Amino acid sequence: LEAARRLAEHTGGVVAVTGEVDLVTDGRRLAQVRGGHPLMPRVTTLGCALTGVVAAFLAGADDSFEATTAALASYAVAGELAGE
């Protein structure tokens, strides 16, 4: 978390760290996204695909932090549904 926060402050961007609980920070704000499915880490290319989903959410977004958080939350829900 601290490394992500420092990176966001240094770059002026938003940093997302995915895992059992995803973290999103812009250096000032922090969001934790829970969800997904235990099989997700075992599926090749899901991380790469998430990059594209985040990019789609960022297109035209006014707030990169909120858009990134929404993208990760949507991906978590999609993972839960797919896991069922």
PDB file of N, CA and C in Angstrom:
ATOM      1  N   LEU A   1       0.828  -1.195   0.000  1.00  0.00           N
ATOM      2  CA  LEU A   1       0.000   0.000   0.000  1.00  0.00           C
ATOM      3  C   LEU A   1       0.869   1.254   0.000  1.00  0.00           C
ATOM      4  N   GLU A   2       1.861   1.289   0.838  1.00  0.00           N
ATOM      5  CA  GLU A   2       2.712   2.483   0.926  1.00  0.00           C
ATOM      6  C   GLU A   2       3.470   2.699  -0.377  1.00  0.00           C
ATOM      7  N   ALA A   3       3.970   1.637  -0.983  1.00  0.00           N
ATOM      8  CA  ALA A   3       4.682   1.766  -2.259  1.00  0.00           C
ATOM      9  C   ALA A   3       3.748   2.281  -3.340  1.00  0.00           C
ATOM     10  N   ALA A   4       2.509   1.804  -3.367  1.00  0.00           N
ATOM     11  CA  ALA A   4       1.531   2.270  -4.355  1.00  0.00           C
ATOM     12  C   ALA A   4       1.221   3.745  -4.146  1.00  0.00           C
ATOM     13  N   ARG A   5       1.045   4.132  -2.903  1.00  0.00           N
ATOM     14  CA  ARG A   5       0.753   5.539  -2.597  1.00  0.00           C
ATOM     15  C   ARG A   5       1.904   6.439  -3.037  1.00  0.00           C
ATOM     16  N   ARG A   6       3.133   6.027  -2.732  1.00  0.00           N
ATOM     17  CA  ARG A   6       4.299   6.832  -3.118  1.00  0.00           C
ATOM     18  C   ARG A   6       4.429   6.918  -4.637  1.00  0.00           C
ATOM     19  N   LEU A   7       4.190   5.812  -5.324  1.00  0.00           N
ATOM     20  CA  LEU A   7       4.269   5.821  -6.785  1.00  0.00           C
ATOM     21  C   LEU A   7       3.227   6.760  -7.376  1.00  0.00           C
ATOM     22  N   ALA A   8       2.013   6.725  -6.846  1.00  0.00           N
ATOM     23  CA  ALA A   8       0.958   7.618  -7.321  1.00  0.00           C
ATOM     24  C   ALA A   8       1.334   9.077  -7.090  1.00  0.00           C
ATOM     25  N   GLU A   9       1.877   9.384  -5.917  1.00  0.00           N
ATOM     26  CA  GLU A   9       2.303  10.758  -5.637  1.00  0.00           C
ATOM     27  C   GLU A   9       3.426  11.184  -6.571  1.00  0.00           C
ATOM     28  N   HIS A  10       4.375  10.285  -6.802  1.00  0.00           N
ATOM     29  CA  HIS A  10       5.535  10.604  -7.641  1.00  0.00           C
ATOM     30  C   HIS A  10       5.135  10.838  -9.102  1.00  0.00           C
ATOM     31  N   THR A  11       4.212  10.031  -9.606  1.00  0.00           N
ATOM     32  CA  THR A  11       3.832  10.123 -11.023  1.00  0.00           C
ATOM     33  C   THR A  11       2.649  11.054 -11.268  1.00  0.00           C
ATOM     34  N   GLY A  12       1.887  11.323 -10.226  1.00  0.00           N
ATOM     35  CA  GLY A  12       0.672  12.121 -10.407  1.00  0.00           C
ATOM     36  C   GLY A  12      -0.450  11.305 -11.021  1.00  0.00           C
ATOM     37  N   GLY A  13      -0.292   9.990 -11.024  1.00  0.00           N
ATOM     38  CA  GLY A  13      -1.291   9.109 -11.625  1.00  0.00           C
ATOM     39  C   GLY A  13      -2.044   8.309 -10.590  1.00  0.00           C
ATOM     40  N   VAL A  14      -2.799   7.360 -11.089  1.00  0.00           N
ATOM     41  CA  VAL A  14      -3.547   6.438 -10.250  1.00  0.00           C
ATOM     42  C   VAL A  14      -2.839   5.093 -10.318  1.00  0.00           C
ATOM     43  N   VAL A  15      -2.697   4.436  -9.186  1.00  0.00           N
ATOM     44  CA  VAL A  15      -2.039   3.139  -9.121  1.00  0.00           C
ATOM     45  C   VAL A  15      -3.046   2.121  -8.599  1.00  0.00           C
ATOM     46  N   ALA A  16      -3.144   0.999  -9.317  1.00  0.00           N
ATOM     47  CA  ALA A  16      -4.004  -0.102  -8.893  1.00  0.00           C
ATOM     48  C   ALA A  16      -3.123  -1.315  -8.618  1.00  0.00           C
ATOM     49  N   VAL A  17      -3.374  -1.953  -7.502  1.00  0.00           N
ATOM     50  CA  VAL A  17      -2.666  -3.169  -7.121  1.00  0.00           C
ATOM     51  C   VAL A  17      -3.730  -4.243  -6.953  1.00  0.00           C
ATOM     52  N   THR A  18      -3.642  -5.297  -7.752  1.00  0.00           N
ATOM     53  CA  THR A  18      -4.671  -6.325  -7.689  1.00  0.00           C
ATOM     54  C   THR A  18      -4.210  -7.494  -6.831  1.00  0.00           C
ATOM     55  N   GLY A  19      -5.180  -8.152  -6.259  1.00  0.00           N
ATOM     56  CA  GLY A  19      -4.914  -9.298  -5.398  1.00  0.00           C
ATOM     57  C   GLY A  19      -6.214  -9.749  -4.774  1.00  0.00           C
ATOM     58  N   GLU A  20      -6.130 -10.425  -3.656  1.00  0.00           N
ATOM     59  CA  GLU A  20      -7.348 -10.870  -2.976  1.00  0.00           C
ATOM     60  C   GLU A  20      -8.246  -9.665  -2.668  1.00  0.00           C
ATOM     61  N   VAL A  21      -7.629  -8.568  -2.282  1.00  0.00           N
ATOM     62  CA  VAL A  21      -8.305  -7.273  -2.155  1.00  0.00           C
ATOM     63  C   VAL A  21      -7.535  -6.308  -3.045  1.00  0.00           C
ATOM     64  N   ASP A  22      -8.224  -5.733  -4.031  1.00  0.00           N
ATOM     65  CA  ASP A  22      -7.572  -4.774  -4.922  1.00  0.00           C
ATOM     66  C   ASP A  22      -7.480  -3.420  -4.232  1.00  0.00           C
ATOM     67  N   LEU A  23      -6.392  -2.714  -4.491  1.00  0.00           N
ATOM     68  CA  LEU A  23      -6.197  -1.372  -3.943  1.00  0.00           C
ATOM     69  C   LEU A  23      -6.077  -0.385  -5.092  1.00  0.00           C
ATOM     70  N   VAL A  24      -6.684   0.766  -4.924  1.00  0.00           N
ATOM     71  CA  VAL A  24      -6.567   1.858  -5.896  1.00  0.00           C
ATOM     72  C   VAL A  24      -6.233   3.110  -5.108  1.00  0.00           C
ATOM     73  N   THR A  25      -5.199   3.833  -5.559  1.00  0.00           N
ATOM     74  CA  THR A  25      -4.836   5.076  -4.877  1.00  0.00           C
ATOM     75  C   THR A  25      -4.361   6.109  -5.884  1.00  0.00           C
ATOM     76  N   ASP A  26      -4.619   7.342  -5.558  1.00  0.00           N
ATOM     77  CA  ASP A  26      -4.059   8.457  -6.322  1.00  0.00           C
ATOM     78  C   ASP A  26      -3.065   9.227  -5.448  1.00  0.00           C
ATOM     79  N   GLY A  27      -2.690   8.611  -4.342  1.00  0.00           N
ATOM     80  CA  GLY A  27      -1.777   9.243  -3.409  1.00  0.00           C
ATOM     81  C   GLY A  27      -2.490   9.952  -2.274  1.00  0.00           C
ATOM     82  N   ARG A  28      -3.745  10.319  -2.505  1.00  0.00           N
ATOM     83  CA  ARG A  28      -4.542  10.974  -1.468  1.00  0.00           C
ATOM     84  C   ARG A  28      -5.698  10.090  -1.028  1.00  0.00           C
ATOM     85  N   ARG A  29      -6.367   9.509  -2.005  1.00  0.00           N
ATOM     86  CA  ARG A  29      -7.519   8.660  -1.729  1.00  0.00           C
ATOM     87  C   ARG A  29      -7.129   7.192  -1.855  1.00  0.00           C
ATOM     88  N   LEU A  30      -7.877   6.336  -1.181  1.00  0.00           N
ATOM     89  CA  LEU A  30      -7.643   4.899  -1.241  1.00  0.00           C
ATOM     90  C   LEU A  30      -8.977   4.190  -1.347  1.00  0.00           C
ATOM     91  N   ALA A  31      -9.065   3.262  -2.275  1.00  0.00           N
ATOM     92  CA  ALA A  31     -10.243   2.400  -2.389  1.00  0.00           C
ATOM     93  C   ALA A  31      -9.782   0.959  -2.296  1.00  0.00           C
ATOM     94  N   GLN A  32     -10.581   0.158  -1.613  1.00  0.00           N
ATOM     95  CA  GLN A  32     -10.350  -1.279  -1.553  1.00  0.00           C
ATOM     96  C   GLN A  32     -11.516  -1.951  -2.257  1.00  0.00           C
ATOM     97  N   VAL A  33     -11.203  -2.828  -3.205  1.00  0.00           N
ATOM     98  CA  VAL A  33     -12.230  -3.523  -3.968  1.00  0.00           C
ATOM     99  C   VAL A  33     -12.142  -5.005  -3.630  1.00  0.00           C
ATOM    100  N   ARG A  34     -13.229  -5.518  -3.099  1.00  0.00           N
ATOM    101  CA  ARG A  34     -13.291  -6.940  -2.755  1.00  0.00           C
ATOM    102  C   ARG A  34     -14.206  -7.634  -3.755  1.00  0.00           C
ATOM    103  N   GLY A  35     -13.944  -8.892  -3.964  1.00  0.00           N
ATOM    104  CA  GLY A  35     -14.801  -9.661  -4.865  1.00  0.00           C
ATOM    105  C   GLY A  35     -13.964 -10.523  -5.776  1.00  0.00           C
ATOM    106  N   GLY A  36     -14.529 -10.882  -6.888  1.00  0.00           N
ATOM    107  CA  GLY A  36     -13.840 -11.766  -7.804  1.00  0.00           C
ATOM    108  C   GLY A  36     -14.115 -13.217  -7.450  1.00  0.00           C
ATOM    109  N   HIS A  37     -13.264 -14.087  -7.938  1.00  0.00           N
ATOM    110  CA  HIS A  37     -13.410 -15.522  -7.709  1.00  0.00           C
ATOM    111  C   HIS A  37     -12.030 -16.125  -7.514  1.00  0.00           C
ATOM    112  N   PRO A  38     -11.909 -17.141  -6.659  1.00  0.00           N
ATOM    113  CA  PRO A  38     -10.598 -17.744  -6.399  1.00  0.00           C
ATOM    114  C   PRO A  38      -9.895 -18.287  -7.646  1.00  0.00           C
ATOM    115  N   LEU A  39     -10.628 -18.590  -8.701  1.00  0.00           N
ATOM    116  CA  LEU A  39      -9.996 -19.100  -9.921  1.00  0.00           C
ATOM    117  C   LEU A  39      -9.350 -18.003 -10.766  1.00  0.00           C
ATOM    118  N   MET A  40      -9.684 -16.767 -10.516  1.00  0.00           N
ATOM    119  CA  MET A  40      -9.190 -15.677 -11.374  1.00  0.00           C
ATOM    120  C   MET A  40      -7.666 -15.634 -11.480  1.00  0.00           C
ATOM    121  N   PRO A  41      -6.916 -15.797 -10.402  1.00  0.00           N
ATOM    122  CA  PRO A  41      -5.453 -15.755 -10.539  1.00  0.00           C
ATOM    123  C   PRO A  41      -4.881 -16.902 -11.377  1.00  0.00           C
ATOM    124  N   ARG A  42      -5.674 -17.917 -11.604  1.00  0.00           N
ATOM    125  CA  ARG A  42      -5.202 -19.089 -12.350  1.00  0.00           C
ATOM    126  C   ARG A  42      -5.516 -18.999 -13.836  1.00  0.00           C
ATOM    127  N   VAL A  43      -6.226 -17.947 -14.256  1.00  0.00           N
ATOM    128  CA  VAL A  43      -6.601 -17.788 -15.664  1.00  0.00           C
ATOM    129  C   VAL A  43      -5.615 -16.848 -16.340  1.00  0.00           C
ATOM    130  N   THR A  44      -4.922 -17.366 -17.333  1.00  0.00           N
ATOM    131  CA  THR A  44      -3.929 -16.580 -18.059  1.00  0.00           C
ATOM    132  C   THR A  44      -4.593 -15.415 -18.774  1.00  0.00           C
ATOM    133  N   THR A  45      -3.959 -14.299 -18.783  1.00  0.00           N
ATOM    134  CA  THR A  45      -4.324 -13.047 -19.464  1.00  0.00           C
ATOM    135  C   THR A  45      -5.415 -12.226 -18.778  1.00  0.00           C
ATOM    136  N   LEU A  46      -5.948 -12.664 -17.635  1.00  0.00           N
ATOM    137  CA  LEU A  46      -6.964 -11.829 -16.992  1.00  0.00           C
ATOM    138  C   LEU A  46      -6.391 -10.475 -16.575  1.00  0.00           C
ATOM    139  N   GLY A  47      -5.151 -10.458 -16.120  1.00  0.00           N
ATOM    140  CA  GLY A  47      -4.533  -9.184 -15.752  1.00  0.00           C
ATOM    141  C   GLY A  47      -4.370  -8.270 -16.952  1.00  0.00           C
ATOM    142  N   CYS A  48      -3.950  -8.825 -18.065  1.00  0.00           N
ATOM    143  CA  CYS A  48      -3.806  -8.025 -19.287  1.00  0.00           C
ATOM    144  C   CYS A  48      -5.163  -7.506 -19.750  1.00  0.00           C
ATOM    145  N   ALA A  49      -6.168  -8.358 -19.673  1.00  0.00           N
ATOM    146  CA  ALA A  49      -7.510  -7.944 -20.072  1.00  0.00           C
ATOM    147  C   ALA A  49      -8.029  -6.833 -19.167  1.00  0.00           C
ATOM    148  N   LEU A  50      -7.692  -6.907 -17.882  1.00  0.00           N
ATOM    149  CA  LEU A  50      -8.122  -5.865 -16.957  1.00  0.00           C
ATOM    150  C   LEU A  50      -7.567  -4.504 -17.363  1.00  0.00           C
ATOM    151  N   THR A  51      -6.364  -4.492 -17.889  1.00  0.00           N
ATOM    152  CA  THR A  51      -5.772  -3.235 -18.353  1.00  0.00           C
ATOM    153  C   THR A  51      -6.662  -2.586 -19.404  1.00  0.00           C
ATOM    154  N   GLY A  52      -7.173  -3.390 -20.327  1.00  0.00           N
ATOM    155  CA  GLY A  52      -8.071  -2.871 -21.355  1.00  0.00           C
ATOM    156  C   GLY A  52      -9.390  -2.381 -20.784  1.00  0.00           C
ATOM    157  N   VAL A  53      -9.892  -3.083 -19.781  1.00  0.00           N
ATOM    158  CA  VAL A  53     -11.142  -2.668 -19.140  1.00  0.00           C
ATOM    159  C   VAL A  53     -10.941  -1.331 -18.429  1.00  0.00           C
ATOM    160  N   VAL A  54      -9.822  -1.190 -17.734  1.00  0.00           N
ATOM    161  CA  VAL A  54      -9.529   0.087 -17.067  1.00  0.00           C
ATOM    162  C   VAL A  54      -9.426   1.201 -18.107  1.00  0.00           C
ATOM    163  N   ALA A  55      -8.764   0.937 -19.214  1.00  0.00           N
ATOM    164  CA  ALA A  55      -8.633   1.949 -20.273  1.00  0.00           C
ATOM    165  C   ALA A  55     -10.001   2.374 -20.794  1.00  0.00           C
ATOM    166  N   ALA A  56     -10.902   1.415 -20.956  1.00  0.00           N
ATOM    167  CA  ALA A  56     -12.249   1.743 -21.440  1.00  0.00           C
ATOM    168  C   ALA A  56     -12.989   2.626 -20.436  1.00  0.00           C
ATOM    169  N   PHE A  57     -12.840   2.331 -19.158  1.00  0.00           N
ATOM    170  CA  PHE A  57     -13.487   3.149 -18.126  1.00  0.00           C
ATOM    171  C   PHE A  57     -12.865   4.548 -18.067  1.00  0.00           C
ATOM    172  N   LEU A  58     -11.566   4.637 -18.345  1.00  0.00           N
ATOM    173  CA  LEU A  58     -10.889   5.932 -18.281  1.00  0.00           C
ATOM    174  C   LEU A  58     -11.226   6.835 -19.462  1.00  0.00           C
ATOM    175  N   ALA A  59     -11.613   6.241 -20.574  1.00  0.00           N
ATOM    176  CA  ALA A  59     -11.915   7.028 -21.776  1.00  0.00           C
ATOM    177  C   ALA A  59     -13.048   8.011 -21.475  1.00  0.00           C
ATOM    178  N   GLY A  60     -12.736   9.253 -21.491  1.00  0.00           N
ATOM    179  CA  GLY A  60     -13.737  10.282 -21.248  1.00  0.00           C
ATOM    180  C   GLY A  60     -14.074  10.512 -19.789  1.00  0.00           C
ATOM    181  N   ALA A  61     -13.383   9.840 -18.876  1.00  0.00           N
ATOM    182  CA  ALA A  61     -13.679  10.006 -17.447  1.00  0.00           C
ATOM    183  C   ALA A  61     -13.131  11.331 -16.932  1.00  0.00           C
ATOM    184  N   ASP A  62     -13.856  11.936 -16.033  1.00  0.00           N
ATOM    185  CA  ASP A  62     -13.396  13.170 -15.399  1.00  0.00           C
ATOM    186  C   ASP A  62     -12.487  12.893 -14.207  1.00  0.00           C
ATOM    187  N   ASP A  63     -12.663  11.738 -13.583  1.00  0.00           N
ATOM    188  CA  ASP A  63     -11.910  11.399 -12.379  1.00  0.00           C
ATOM    189  C   ASP A  63     -11.276  10.021 -12.568  1.00  0.00           C
ATOM    190  N   SER A  64      -9.981   9.998 -12.777  1.00  0.00           N
ATOM    191  CA  SER A  64      -9.273   8.744 -13.048  1.00  0.00           C
ATOM    192  C   SER A  64      -9.334   7.778 -11.876  1.00  0.00           C
ATOM    193  N   PHE A  65      -9.307   8.296 -10.671  1.00  0.00           N
ATOM    194  CA  PHE A  65      -9.398   7.444  -9.488  1.00  0.00           C
ATOM    195  C   PHE A  65     -10.739   6.724  -9.457  1.00  0.00           C
ATOM    196  N   GLU A  66     -11.821   7.458  -9.643  1.00  0.00           N
ATOM    197  CA  GLU A  66     -13.151   6.852  -9.620  1.00  0.00           C
ATOM    198  C   GLU A  66     -13.333   5.876 -10.776  1.00  0.00           C
ATOM    199  N   ALA A  67     -12.837   6.220 -11.955  1.00  0.00           N
ATOM    200  CA  ALA A  67     -12.974   5.346 -13.120  1.00  0.00           C
ATOM    201  C   ALA A  67     -12.213   4.041 -12.914  1.00  0.00           C
ATOM    202  N   THR A  68     -11.010   4.130 -12.375  1.00  0.00           N
ATOM    203  CA  THR A  68     -10.210   2.926 -12.131  1.00  0.00           C
ATOM    204  C   THR A  68     -10.870   2.049 -11.084  1.00  0.00           C
ATOM    205  N   THR A  69     -11.378   2.659 -10.036  1.00  0.00           N
ATOM    206  CA  THR A  69     -12.063   1.910  -8.992  1.00  0.00           C
ATOM    207  C   THR A  69     -13.301   1.226  -9.555  1.00  0.00           C
ATOM    208  N   ALA A  70     -14.060   1.925 -10.367  1.00  0.00           N
ATOM    209  CA  ALA A  70     -15.263   1.342 -10.978  1.00  0.00           C
ATOM    210  C   ALA A  70     -14.897   0.174 -11.899  1.00  0.00           C
ATOM    211  N   ALA A  71     -13.810   0.311 -12.633  1.00  0.00           N
ATOM    212  CA  ALA A  71     -13.375  -0.764 -13.529  1.00  0.00           C
ATOM    213  C   ALA A  71     -13.028  -2.016 -12.725  1.00  0.00           C
ATOM    214  N   LEU A  72     -12.265  -1.858 -11.659  1.00  0.00           N
ATOM    215  CA  LEU A  72     -11.888  -3.011 -10.843  1.00  0.00           C
ATOM    216  C   LEU A  72     -13.109  -3.641 -10.166  1.00  0.00           C
ATOM    217  N   ALA A  73     -14.043  -2.820  -9.729  1.00  0.00           N
ATOM    218  CA  ALA A  73     -15.265  -3.347  -9.101  1.00  0.00           C
ATOM    219  C   ALA A  73     -16.093  -4.129 -10.120  1.00  0.00           C
ATOM    220  N   SER A  74     -16.207  -3.617 -11.319  1.00  0.00           N
ATOM    221  CA  SER A  74     -16.959  -4.318 -12.375  1.00  0.00           C
ATOM    222  C   SER A  74     -16.292  -5.635 -12.729  1.00  0.00           C
ATOM    223  N   TYR A  75     -14.980  -5.632 -12.779  1.00  0.00           N
ATOM    224  CA  TYR A  75     -14.225  -6.839 -13.095  1.00  0.00           C
ATOM    225  C   TYR A  75     -14.410  -7.884 -11.996  1.00  0.00           C
ATOM    226  N   ALA A  76     -14.443  -7.436 -10.752  1.00  0.00           N
ATOM    227  CA  ALA A  76     -14.669  -8.357  -9.632  1.00  0.00           C
ATOM    228  C   ALA A  76     -16.030  -9.012  -9.735  1.00  0.00           C
ATOM    229  N   VAL A  77     -17.046  -8.234 -10.071  1.00  0.00           N
ATOM    230  CA  VAL A  77     -18.394  -8.784 -10.217  1.00  0.00           C
ATOM    231  C   VAL A  77     -18.426  -9.768 -11.397  1.00  0.00           C
ATOM    232  N   ALA A  78     -17.778  -9.404 -12.499  1.00  0.00           N
ATOM    233  CA  ALA A  78     -17.738 -10.306 -13.656  1.00  0.00           C
ATOM    234  C   ALA A  78     -17.042 -11.617 -13.276  1.00  0.00           C
ATOM    235  N   GLY A  79     -15.998 -11.546 -12.486  1.00  0.00           N
ATOM    236  CA  GLY A  79     -15.306 -12.746 -12.037  1.00  0.00           C
ATOM    237  C   GLY A  79     -16.190 -13.620 -11.163  1.00  0.00           C
ATOM    238  N   GLU A  80     -16.950 -12.980 -10.289  1.00  0.00           N
ATOM    239  CA  GLU A  80     -17.876 -13.742  -9.435  1.00  0.00           C
ATOM    240  C   GLU A  80     -18.919 -14.466 -10.280  1.00  0.00           C
ATOM    241  N   LEU A  81     -19.485 -13.755 -11.255  1.00  0.00           N
ATOM    242  CA  LEU A  81     -20.498 -14.359 -12.110  1.00  0.00           C
ATOM    243  C   LEU A  81     -19.916 -15.495 -12.948  1.00  0.00           C
ATOM    244  N   ALA A  82     -18.727 -15.275 -13.490  1.00  0.00           N
ATOM    245  CA  ALA A  82     -18.096 -16.311 -14.304  1.00  0.00           C
ATOM    246  C   ALA A  82     -17.742 -17.529 -13.463  1.00  0.00           C
ATOM    247  N   GLY A  83     -17.359 -17.309 -12.218  1.00  0.00           N
ATOM    248  CA  GLY A  83     -16.989 -18.406 -11.335  1.00  0.00           C
ATOM    249  C   GLY A  83     -18.165 -19.288 -10.961  1.00  0.00           C
ATOM    250  N   GLU A  84     -19.364 -18.711 -11.001  1.00  0.00           N
ATOM    251  CA  GLU A  84     -20.562 -19.502 -10.696  1.00  0.00           C
ATOM    252  C   GLU A  84     -20.816 -20.500 -11.795  1.00  0.00           C
TER     253      GLU A  84
END
